[in-house]
PDB file of N, CA, C and O in Angstrom:
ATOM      1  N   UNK A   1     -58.691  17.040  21.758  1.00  0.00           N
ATOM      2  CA  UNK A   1     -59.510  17.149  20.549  1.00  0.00           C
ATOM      3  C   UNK A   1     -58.634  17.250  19.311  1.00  0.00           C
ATOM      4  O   UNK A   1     -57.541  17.786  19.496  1.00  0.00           O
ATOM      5  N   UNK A   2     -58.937  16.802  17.990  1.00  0.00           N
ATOM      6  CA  UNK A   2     -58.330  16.607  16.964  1.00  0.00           C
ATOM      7  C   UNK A   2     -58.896  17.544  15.732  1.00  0.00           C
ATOM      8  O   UNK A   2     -60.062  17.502  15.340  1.00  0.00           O
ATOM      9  N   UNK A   3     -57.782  18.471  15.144  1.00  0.00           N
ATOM     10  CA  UNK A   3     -58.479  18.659  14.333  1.00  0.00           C
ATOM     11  C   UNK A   3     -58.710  18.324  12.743  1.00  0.00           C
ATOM     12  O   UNK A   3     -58.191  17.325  12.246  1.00  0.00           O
ATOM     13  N   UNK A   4     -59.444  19.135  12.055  1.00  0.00           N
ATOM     14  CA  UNK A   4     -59.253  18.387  10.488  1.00  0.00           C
ATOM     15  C   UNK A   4     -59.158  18.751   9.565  1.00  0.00           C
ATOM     16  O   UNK A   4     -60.099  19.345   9.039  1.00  0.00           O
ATOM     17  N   UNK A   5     -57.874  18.548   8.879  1.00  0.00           N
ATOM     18  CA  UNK A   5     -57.468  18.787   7.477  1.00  0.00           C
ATOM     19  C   UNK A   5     -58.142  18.745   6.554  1.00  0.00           C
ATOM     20  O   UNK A   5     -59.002  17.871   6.445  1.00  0.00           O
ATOM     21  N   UNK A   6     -57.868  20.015   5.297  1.00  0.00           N
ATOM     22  CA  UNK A   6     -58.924  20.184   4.075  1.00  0.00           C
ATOM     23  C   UNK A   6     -57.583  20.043   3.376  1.00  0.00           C
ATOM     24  O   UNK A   6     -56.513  20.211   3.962  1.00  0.00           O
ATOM     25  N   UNK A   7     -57.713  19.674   1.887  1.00  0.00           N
ATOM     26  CA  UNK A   7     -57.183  19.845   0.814  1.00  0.00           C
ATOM     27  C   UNK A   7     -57.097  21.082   0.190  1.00  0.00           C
ATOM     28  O   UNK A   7     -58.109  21.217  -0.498  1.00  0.00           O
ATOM     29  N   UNK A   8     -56.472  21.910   0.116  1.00  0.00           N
ATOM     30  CA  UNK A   8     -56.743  23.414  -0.164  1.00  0.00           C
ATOM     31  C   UNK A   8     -55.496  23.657  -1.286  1.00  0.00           C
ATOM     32  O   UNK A   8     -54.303  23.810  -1.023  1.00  0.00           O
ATOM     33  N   UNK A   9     -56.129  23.646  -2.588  1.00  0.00           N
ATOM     34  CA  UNK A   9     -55.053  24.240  -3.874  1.00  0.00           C
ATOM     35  C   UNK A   9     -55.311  25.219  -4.145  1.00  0.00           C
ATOM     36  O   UNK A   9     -56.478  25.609  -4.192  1.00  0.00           O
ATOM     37  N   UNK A  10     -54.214  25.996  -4.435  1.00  0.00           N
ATOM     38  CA  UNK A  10     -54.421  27.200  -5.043  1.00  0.00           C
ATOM     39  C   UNK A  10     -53.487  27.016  -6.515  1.00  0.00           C
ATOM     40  O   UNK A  10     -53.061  25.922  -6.884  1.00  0.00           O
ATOM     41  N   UNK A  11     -53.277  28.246  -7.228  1.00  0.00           N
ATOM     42  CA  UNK A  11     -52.653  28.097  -8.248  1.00  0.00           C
ATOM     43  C   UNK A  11     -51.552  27.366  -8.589  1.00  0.00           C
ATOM     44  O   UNK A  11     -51.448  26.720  -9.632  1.00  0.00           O
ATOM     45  N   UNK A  12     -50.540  27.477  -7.533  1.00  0.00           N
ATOM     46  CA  UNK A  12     -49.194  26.782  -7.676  1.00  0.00           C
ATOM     47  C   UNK A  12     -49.180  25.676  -6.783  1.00  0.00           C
ATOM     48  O   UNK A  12     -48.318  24.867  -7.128  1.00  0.00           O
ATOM     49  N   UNK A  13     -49.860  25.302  -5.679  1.00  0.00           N
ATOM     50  CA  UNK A  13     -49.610  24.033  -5.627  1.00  0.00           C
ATOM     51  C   UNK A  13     -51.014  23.704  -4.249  1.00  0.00           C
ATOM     52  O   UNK A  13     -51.890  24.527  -3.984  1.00  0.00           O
ATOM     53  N   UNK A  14     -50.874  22.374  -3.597  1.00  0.00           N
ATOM     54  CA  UNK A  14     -51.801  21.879  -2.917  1.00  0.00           C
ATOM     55  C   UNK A  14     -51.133  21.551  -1.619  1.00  0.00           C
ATOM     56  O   UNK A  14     -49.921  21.468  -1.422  1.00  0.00           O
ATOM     57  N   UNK A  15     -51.981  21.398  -0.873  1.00  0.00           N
ATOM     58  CA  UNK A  15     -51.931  21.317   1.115  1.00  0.00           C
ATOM     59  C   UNK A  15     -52.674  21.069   1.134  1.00  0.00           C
ATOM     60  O   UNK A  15     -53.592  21.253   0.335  1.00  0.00           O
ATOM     61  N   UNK A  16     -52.610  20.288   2.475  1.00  0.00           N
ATOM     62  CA  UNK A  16     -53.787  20.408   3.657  1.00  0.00           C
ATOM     63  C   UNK A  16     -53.474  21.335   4.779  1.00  0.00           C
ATOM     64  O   UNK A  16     -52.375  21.379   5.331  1.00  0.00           O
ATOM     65  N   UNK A  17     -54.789  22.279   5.171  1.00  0.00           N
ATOM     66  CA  UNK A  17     -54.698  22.997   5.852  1.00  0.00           C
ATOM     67  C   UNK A  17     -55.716  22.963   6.964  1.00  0.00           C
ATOM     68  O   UNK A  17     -56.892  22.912   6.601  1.00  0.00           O
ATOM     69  N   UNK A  18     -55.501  22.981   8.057  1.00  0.00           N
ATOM     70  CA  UNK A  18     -56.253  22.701   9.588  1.00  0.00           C
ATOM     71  C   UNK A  18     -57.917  23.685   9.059  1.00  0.00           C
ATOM     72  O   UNK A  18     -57.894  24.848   8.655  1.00  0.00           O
ATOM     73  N   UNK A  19     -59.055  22.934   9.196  1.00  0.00           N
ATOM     74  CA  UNK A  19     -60.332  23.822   8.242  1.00  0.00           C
ATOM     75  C   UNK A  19     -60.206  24.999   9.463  1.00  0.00           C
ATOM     76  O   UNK A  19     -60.604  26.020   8.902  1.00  0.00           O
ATOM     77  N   UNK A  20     -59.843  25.354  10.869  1.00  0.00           N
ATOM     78  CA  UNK A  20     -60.107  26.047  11.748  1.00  0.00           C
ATOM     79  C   UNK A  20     -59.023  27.588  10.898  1.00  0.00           C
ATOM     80  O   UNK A  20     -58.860  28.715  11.366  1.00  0.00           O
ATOM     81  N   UNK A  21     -58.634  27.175   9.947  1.00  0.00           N
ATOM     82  CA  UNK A  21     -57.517  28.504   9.690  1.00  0.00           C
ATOM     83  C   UNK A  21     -58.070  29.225   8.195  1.00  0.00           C
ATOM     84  O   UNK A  21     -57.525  30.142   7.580  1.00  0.00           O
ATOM     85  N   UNK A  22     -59.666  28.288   7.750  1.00  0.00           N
ATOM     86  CA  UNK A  22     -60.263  28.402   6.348  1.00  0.00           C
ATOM     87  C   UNK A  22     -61.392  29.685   6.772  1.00  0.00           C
ATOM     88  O   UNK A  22     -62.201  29.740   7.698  1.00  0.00           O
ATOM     89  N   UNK A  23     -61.107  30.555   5.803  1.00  0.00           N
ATOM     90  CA  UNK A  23     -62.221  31.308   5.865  1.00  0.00           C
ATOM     91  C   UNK A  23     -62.517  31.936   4.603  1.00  0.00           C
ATOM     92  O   UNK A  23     -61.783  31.723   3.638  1.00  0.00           O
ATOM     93  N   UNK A  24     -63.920  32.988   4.482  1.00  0.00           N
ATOM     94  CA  UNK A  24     -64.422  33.032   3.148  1.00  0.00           C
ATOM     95  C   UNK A  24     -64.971  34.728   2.893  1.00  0.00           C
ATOM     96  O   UNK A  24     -65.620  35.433   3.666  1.00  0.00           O
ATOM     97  N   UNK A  25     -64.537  34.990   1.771  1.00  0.00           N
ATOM     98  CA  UNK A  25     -65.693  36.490   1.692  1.00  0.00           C
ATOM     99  C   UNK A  25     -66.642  36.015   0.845  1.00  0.00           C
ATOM    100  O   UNK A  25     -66.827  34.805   0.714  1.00  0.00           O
ATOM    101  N   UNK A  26     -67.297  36.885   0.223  1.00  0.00           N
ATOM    102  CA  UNK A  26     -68.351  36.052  -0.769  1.00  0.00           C
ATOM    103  C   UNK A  26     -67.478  35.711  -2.053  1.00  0.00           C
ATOM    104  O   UNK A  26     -68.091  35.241  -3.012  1.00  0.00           O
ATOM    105  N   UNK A  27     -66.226  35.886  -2.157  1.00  0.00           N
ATOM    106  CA  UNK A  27     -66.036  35.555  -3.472  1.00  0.00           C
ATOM    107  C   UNK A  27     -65.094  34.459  -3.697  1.00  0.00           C
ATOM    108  O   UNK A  27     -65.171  33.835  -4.754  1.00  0.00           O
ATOM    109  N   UNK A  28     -63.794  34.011  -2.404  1.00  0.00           N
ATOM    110  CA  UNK A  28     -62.900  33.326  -2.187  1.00  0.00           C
ATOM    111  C   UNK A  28     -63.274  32.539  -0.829  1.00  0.00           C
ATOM    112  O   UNK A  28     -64.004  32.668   0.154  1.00  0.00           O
ATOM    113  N   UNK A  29     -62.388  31.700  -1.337  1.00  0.00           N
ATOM    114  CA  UNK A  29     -62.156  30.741   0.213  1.00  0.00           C
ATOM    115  C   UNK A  29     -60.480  31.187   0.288  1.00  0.00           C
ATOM    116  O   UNK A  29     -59.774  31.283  -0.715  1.00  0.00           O
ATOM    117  N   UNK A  30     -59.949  31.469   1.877  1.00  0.00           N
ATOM    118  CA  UNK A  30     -59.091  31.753   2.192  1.00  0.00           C
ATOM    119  C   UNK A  30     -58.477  31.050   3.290  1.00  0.00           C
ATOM    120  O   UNK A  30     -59.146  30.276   3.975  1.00  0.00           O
ATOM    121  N   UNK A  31     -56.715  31.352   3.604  1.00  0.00           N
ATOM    122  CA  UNK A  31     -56.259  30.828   4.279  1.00  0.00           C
ATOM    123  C   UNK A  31     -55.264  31.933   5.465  1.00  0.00           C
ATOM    124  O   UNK A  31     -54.226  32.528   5.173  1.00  0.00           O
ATOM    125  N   UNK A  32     -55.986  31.941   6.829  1.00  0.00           N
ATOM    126  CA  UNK A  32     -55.192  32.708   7.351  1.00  0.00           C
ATOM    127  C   UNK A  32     -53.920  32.209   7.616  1.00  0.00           C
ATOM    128  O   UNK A  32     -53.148  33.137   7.374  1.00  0.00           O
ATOM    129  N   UNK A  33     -53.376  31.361   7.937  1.00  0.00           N
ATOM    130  CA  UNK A  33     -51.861  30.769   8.178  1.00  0.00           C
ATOM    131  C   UNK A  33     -51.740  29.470   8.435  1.00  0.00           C
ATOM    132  O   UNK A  33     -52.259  28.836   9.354  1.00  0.00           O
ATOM    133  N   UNK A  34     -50.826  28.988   7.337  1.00  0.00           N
ATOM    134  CA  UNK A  34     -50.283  27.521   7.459  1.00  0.00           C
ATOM    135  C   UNK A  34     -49.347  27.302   7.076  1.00  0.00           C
ATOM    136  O   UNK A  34     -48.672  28.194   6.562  1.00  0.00           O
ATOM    137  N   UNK A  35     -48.889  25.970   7.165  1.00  0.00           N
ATOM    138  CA  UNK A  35     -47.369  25.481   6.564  1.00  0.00           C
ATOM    139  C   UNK A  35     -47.906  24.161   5.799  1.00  0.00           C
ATOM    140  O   UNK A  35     -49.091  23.834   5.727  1.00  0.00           O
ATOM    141  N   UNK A  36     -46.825  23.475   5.251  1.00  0.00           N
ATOM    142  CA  UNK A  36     -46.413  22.444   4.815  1.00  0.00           C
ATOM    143  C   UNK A  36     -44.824  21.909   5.256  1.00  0.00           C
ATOM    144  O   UNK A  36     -44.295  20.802   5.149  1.00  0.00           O
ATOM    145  N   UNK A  37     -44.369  23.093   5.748  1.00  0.00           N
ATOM    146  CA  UNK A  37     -42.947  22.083   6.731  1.00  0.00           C
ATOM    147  C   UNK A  37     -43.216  20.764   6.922  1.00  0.00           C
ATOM    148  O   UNK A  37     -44.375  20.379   7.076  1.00  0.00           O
ATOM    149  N   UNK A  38     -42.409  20.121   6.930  1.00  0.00           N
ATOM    150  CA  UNK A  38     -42.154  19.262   7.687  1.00  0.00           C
ATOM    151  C   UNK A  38     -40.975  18.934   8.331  1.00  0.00           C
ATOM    152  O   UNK A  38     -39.863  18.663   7.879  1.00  0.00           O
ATOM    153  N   UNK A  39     -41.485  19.018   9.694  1.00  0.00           N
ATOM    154  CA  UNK A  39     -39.963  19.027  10.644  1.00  0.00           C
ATOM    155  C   UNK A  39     -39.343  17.821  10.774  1.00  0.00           C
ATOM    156  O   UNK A  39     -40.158  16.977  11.148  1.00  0.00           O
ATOM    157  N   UNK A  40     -37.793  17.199  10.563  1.00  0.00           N
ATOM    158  CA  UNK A  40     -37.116  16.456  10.653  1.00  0.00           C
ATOM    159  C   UNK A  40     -36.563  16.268  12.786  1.00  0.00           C
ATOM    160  O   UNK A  40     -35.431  16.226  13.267  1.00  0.00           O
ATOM    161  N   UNK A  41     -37.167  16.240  13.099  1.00  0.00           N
ATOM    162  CA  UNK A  41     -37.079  15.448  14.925  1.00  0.00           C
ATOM    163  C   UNK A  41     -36.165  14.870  14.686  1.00  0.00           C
ATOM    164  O   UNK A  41     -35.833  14.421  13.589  1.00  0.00           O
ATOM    165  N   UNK A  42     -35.358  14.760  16.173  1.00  0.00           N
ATOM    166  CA  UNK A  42     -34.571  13.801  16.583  1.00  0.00           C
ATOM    167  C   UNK A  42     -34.885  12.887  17.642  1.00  0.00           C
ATOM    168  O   UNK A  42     -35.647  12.270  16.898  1.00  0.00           O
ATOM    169  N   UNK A  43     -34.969  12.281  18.672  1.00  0.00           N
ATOM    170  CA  UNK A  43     -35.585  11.760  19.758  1.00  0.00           C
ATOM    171  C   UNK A  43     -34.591  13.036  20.688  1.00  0.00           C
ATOM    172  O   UNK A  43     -33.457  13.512  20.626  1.00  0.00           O
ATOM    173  N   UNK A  44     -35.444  13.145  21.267  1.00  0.00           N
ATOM    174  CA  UNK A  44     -34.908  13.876  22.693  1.00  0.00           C
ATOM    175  C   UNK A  44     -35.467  15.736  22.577  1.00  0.00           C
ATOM    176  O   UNK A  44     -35.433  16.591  23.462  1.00  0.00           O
ATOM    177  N   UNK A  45     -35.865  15.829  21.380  1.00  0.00           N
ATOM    178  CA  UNK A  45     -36.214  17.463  20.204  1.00  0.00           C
ATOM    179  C   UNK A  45     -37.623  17.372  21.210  1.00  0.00           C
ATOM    180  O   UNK A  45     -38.436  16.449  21.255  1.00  0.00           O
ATOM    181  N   UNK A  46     -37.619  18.528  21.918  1.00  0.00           N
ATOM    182  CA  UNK A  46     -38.638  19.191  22.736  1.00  0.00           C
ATOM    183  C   UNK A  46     -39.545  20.363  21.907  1.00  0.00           C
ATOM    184  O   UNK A  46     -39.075  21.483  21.706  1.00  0.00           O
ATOM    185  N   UNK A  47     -40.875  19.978  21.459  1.00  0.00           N
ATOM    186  CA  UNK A  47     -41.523  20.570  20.816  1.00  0.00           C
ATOM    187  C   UNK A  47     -42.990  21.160  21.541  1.00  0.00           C
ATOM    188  O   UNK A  47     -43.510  20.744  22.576  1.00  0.00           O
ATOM    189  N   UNK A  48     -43.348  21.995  20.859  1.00  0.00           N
ATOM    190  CA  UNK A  48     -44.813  22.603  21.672  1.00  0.00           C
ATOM    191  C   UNK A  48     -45.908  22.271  20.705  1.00  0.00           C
ATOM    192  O   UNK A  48     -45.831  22.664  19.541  1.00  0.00           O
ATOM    193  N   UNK A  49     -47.276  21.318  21.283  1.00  0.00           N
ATOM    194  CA  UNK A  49     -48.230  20.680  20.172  1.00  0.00           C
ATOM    195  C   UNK A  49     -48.838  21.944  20.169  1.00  0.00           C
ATOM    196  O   UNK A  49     -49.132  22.558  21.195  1.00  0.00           O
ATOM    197  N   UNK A  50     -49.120  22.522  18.482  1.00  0.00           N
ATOM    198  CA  UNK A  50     -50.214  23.385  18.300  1.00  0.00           C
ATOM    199  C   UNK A  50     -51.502  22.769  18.312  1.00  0.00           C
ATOM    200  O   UNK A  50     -52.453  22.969  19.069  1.00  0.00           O
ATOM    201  N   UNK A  51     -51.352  21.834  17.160  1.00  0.00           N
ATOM    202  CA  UNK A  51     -52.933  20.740  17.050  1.00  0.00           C
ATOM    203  C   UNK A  51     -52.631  19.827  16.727  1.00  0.00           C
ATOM    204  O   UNK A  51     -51.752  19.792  15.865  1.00  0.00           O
ATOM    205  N   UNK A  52     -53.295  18.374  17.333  1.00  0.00           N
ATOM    206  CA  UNK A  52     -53.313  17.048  16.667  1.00  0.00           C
ATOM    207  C   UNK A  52     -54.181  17.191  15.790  1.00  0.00           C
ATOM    208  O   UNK A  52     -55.102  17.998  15.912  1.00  0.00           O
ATOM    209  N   UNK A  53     -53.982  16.248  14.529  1.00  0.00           N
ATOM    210  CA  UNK A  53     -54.737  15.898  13.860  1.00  0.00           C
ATOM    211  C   UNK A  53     -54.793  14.027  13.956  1.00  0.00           C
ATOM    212  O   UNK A  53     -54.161  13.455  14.843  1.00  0.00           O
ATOM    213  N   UNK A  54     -55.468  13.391  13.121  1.00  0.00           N
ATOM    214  CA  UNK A  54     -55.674  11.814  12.311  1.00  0.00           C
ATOM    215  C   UNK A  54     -54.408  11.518  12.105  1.00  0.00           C
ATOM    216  O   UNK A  54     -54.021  10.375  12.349  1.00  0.00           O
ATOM    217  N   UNK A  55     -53.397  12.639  11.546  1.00  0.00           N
ATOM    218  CA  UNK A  55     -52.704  11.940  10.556  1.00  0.00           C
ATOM    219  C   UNK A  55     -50.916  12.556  11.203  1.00  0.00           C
ATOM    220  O   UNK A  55     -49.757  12.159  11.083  1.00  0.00           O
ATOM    221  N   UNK A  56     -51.706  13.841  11.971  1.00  0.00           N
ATOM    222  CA  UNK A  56     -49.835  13.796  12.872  1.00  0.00           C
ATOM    223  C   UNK A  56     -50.608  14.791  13.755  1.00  0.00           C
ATOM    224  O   UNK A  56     -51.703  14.865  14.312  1.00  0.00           O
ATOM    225  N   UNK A  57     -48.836  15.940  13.512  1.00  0.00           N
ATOM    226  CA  UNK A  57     -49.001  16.907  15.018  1.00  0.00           C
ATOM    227  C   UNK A  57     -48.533  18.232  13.803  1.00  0.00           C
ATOM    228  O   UNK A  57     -47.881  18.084  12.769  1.00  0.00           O
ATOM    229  N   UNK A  58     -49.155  19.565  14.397  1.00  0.00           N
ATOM    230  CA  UNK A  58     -48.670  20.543  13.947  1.00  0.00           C
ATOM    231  C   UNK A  58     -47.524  21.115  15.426  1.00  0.00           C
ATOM    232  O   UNK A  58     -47.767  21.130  16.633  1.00  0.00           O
ATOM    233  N   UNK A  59     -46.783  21.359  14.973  1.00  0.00           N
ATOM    234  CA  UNK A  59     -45.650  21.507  16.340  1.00  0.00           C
ATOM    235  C   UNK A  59     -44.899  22.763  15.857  1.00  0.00           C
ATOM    236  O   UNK A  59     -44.701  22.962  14.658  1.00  0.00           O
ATOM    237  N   UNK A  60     -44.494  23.586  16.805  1.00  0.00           N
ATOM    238  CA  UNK A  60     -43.581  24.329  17.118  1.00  0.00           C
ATOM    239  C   UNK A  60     -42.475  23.735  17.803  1.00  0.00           C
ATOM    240  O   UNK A  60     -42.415  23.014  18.798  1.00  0.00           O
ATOM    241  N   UNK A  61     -41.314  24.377  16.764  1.00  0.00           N
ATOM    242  CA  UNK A  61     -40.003  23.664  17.359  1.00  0.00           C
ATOM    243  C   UNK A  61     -38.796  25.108  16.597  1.00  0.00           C
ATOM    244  O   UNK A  61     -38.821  25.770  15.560  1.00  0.00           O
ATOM    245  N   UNK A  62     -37.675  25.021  18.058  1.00  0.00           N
ATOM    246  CA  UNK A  62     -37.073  26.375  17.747  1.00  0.00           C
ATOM    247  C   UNK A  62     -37.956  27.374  17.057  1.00  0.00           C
ATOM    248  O   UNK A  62     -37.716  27.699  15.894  1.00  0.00           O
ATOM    249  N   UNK A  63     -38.854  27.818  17.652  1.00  0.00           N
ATOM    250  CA  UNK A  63     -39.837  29.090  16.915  1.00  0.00           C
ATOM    251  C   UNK A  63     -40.172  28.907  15.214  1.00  0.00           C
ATOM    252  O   UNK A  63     -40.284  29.819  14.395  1.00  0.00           O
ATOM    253  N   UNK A  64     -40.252  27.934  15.057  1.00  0.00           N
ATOM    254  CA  UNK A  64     -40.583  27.168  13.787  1.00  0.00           C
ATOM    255  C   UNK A  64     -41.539  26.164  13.825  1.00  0.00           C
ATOM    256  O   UNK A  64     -41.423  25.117  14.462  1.00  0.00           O
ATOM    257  N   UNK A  65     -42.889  26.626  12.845  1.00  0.00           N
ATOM    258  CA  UNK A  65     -43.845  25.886  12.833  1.00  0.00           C
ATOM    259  C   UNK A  65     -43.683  24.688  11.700  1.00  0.00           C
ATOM    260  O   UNK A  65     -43.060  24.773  10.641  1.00  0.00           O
ATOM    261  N   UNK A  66     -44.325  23.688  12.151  1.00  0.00           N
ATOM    262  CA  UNK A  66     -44.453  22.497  10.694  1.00  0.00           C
ATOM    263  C   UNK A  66     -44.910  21.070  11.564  1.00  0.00           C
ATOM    264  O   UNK A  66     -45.186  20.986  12.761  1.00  0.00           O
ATOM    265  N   UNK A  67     -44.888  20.012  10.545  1.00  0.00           N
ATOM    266  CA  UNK A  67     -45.687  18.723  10.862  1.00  0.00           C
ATOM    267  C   UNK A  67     -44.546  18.022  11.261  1.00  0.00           C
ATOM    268  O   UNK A  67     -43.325  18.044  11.108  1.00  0.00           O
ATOM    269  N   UNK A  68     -45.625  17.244  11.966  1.00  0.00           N
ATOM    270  CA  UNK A  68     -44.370  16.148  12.179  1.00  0.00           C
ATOM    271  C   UNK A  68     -45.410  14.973  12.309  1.00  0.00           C
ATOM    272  O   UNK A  68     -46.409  15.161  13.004  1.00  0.00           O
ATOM    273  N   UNK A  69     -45.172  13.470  11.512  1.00  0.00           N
ATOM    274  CA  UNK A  69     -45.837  12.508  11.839  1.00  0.00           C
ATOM    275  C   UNK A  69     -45.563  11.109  12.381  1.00  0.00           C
ATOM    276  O   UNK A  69     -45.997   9.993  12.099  1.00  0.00           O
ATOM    277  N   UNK A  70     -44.649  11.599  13.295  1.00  0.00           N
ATOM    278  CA  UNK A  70     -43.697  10.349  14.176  1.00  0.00           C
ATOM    279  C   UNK A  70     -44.821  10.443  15.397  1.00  0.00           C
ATOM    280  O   UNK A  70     -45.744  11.248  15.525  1.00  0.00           O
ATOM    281  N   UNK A  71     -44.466   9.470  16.145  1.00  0.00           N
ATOM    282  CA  UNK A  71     -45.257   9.728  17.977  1.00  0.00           C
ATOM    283  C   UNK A  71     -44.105  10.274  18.433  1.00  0.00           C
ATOM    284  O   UNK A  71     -42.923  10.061  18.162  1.00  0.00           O
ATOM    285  N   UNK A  72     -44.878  11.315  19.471  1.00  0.00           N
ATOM    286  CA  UNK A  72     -44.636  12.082  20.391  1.00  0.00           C
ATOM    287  C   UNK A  72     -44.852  11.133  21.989  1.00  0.00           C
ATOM    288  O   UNK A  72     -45.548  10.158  22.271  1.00  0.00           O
ATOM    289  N   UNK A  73     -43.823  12.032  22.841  1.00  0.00           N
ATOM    290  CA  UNK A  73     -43.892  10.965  24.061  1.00  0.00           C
ATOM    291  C   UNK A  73     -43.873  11.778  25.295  1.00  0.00           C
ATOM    292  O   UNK A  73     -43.916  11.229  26.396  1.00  0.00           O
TER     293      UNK A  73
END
């Protein structure tokens, strides 16, 4: 299953963030945890998929979260 990215700005700058990490009180929309990394892979770089999305992979690599939008194999 894939999930799906929102556009989410705040004051200083803009992301997309997985909507499963968006949440709200009555007064804000919030973000429990994300990145904008983006991890630089090598071929052979053994990573753990958090979530696919459309547009890549959120991956853990060396205990470091971020995107990556190459194929995975």
């Amino acid at each position: 299953p894939r999930s799906t990215l929102f556009p989410y700005t705040t004051l200083f700058r803009s992301m997309e963030i997985l909507t499963k990490y968006l949440y709200s009180d009555e007064e804000f929309c919030k973000c429990n945890d994300s990145t904008d990394l983006v991890l630089e892979l090598k071929p052979g770089d053994e990573v753990s998929v958090v979530e696919e999305t459309s547009r890549g992979y959120l991956v853990k690599y060396k205990g470091t979260s971020g995107w990556y939008w190459g194929e995975l194999i």
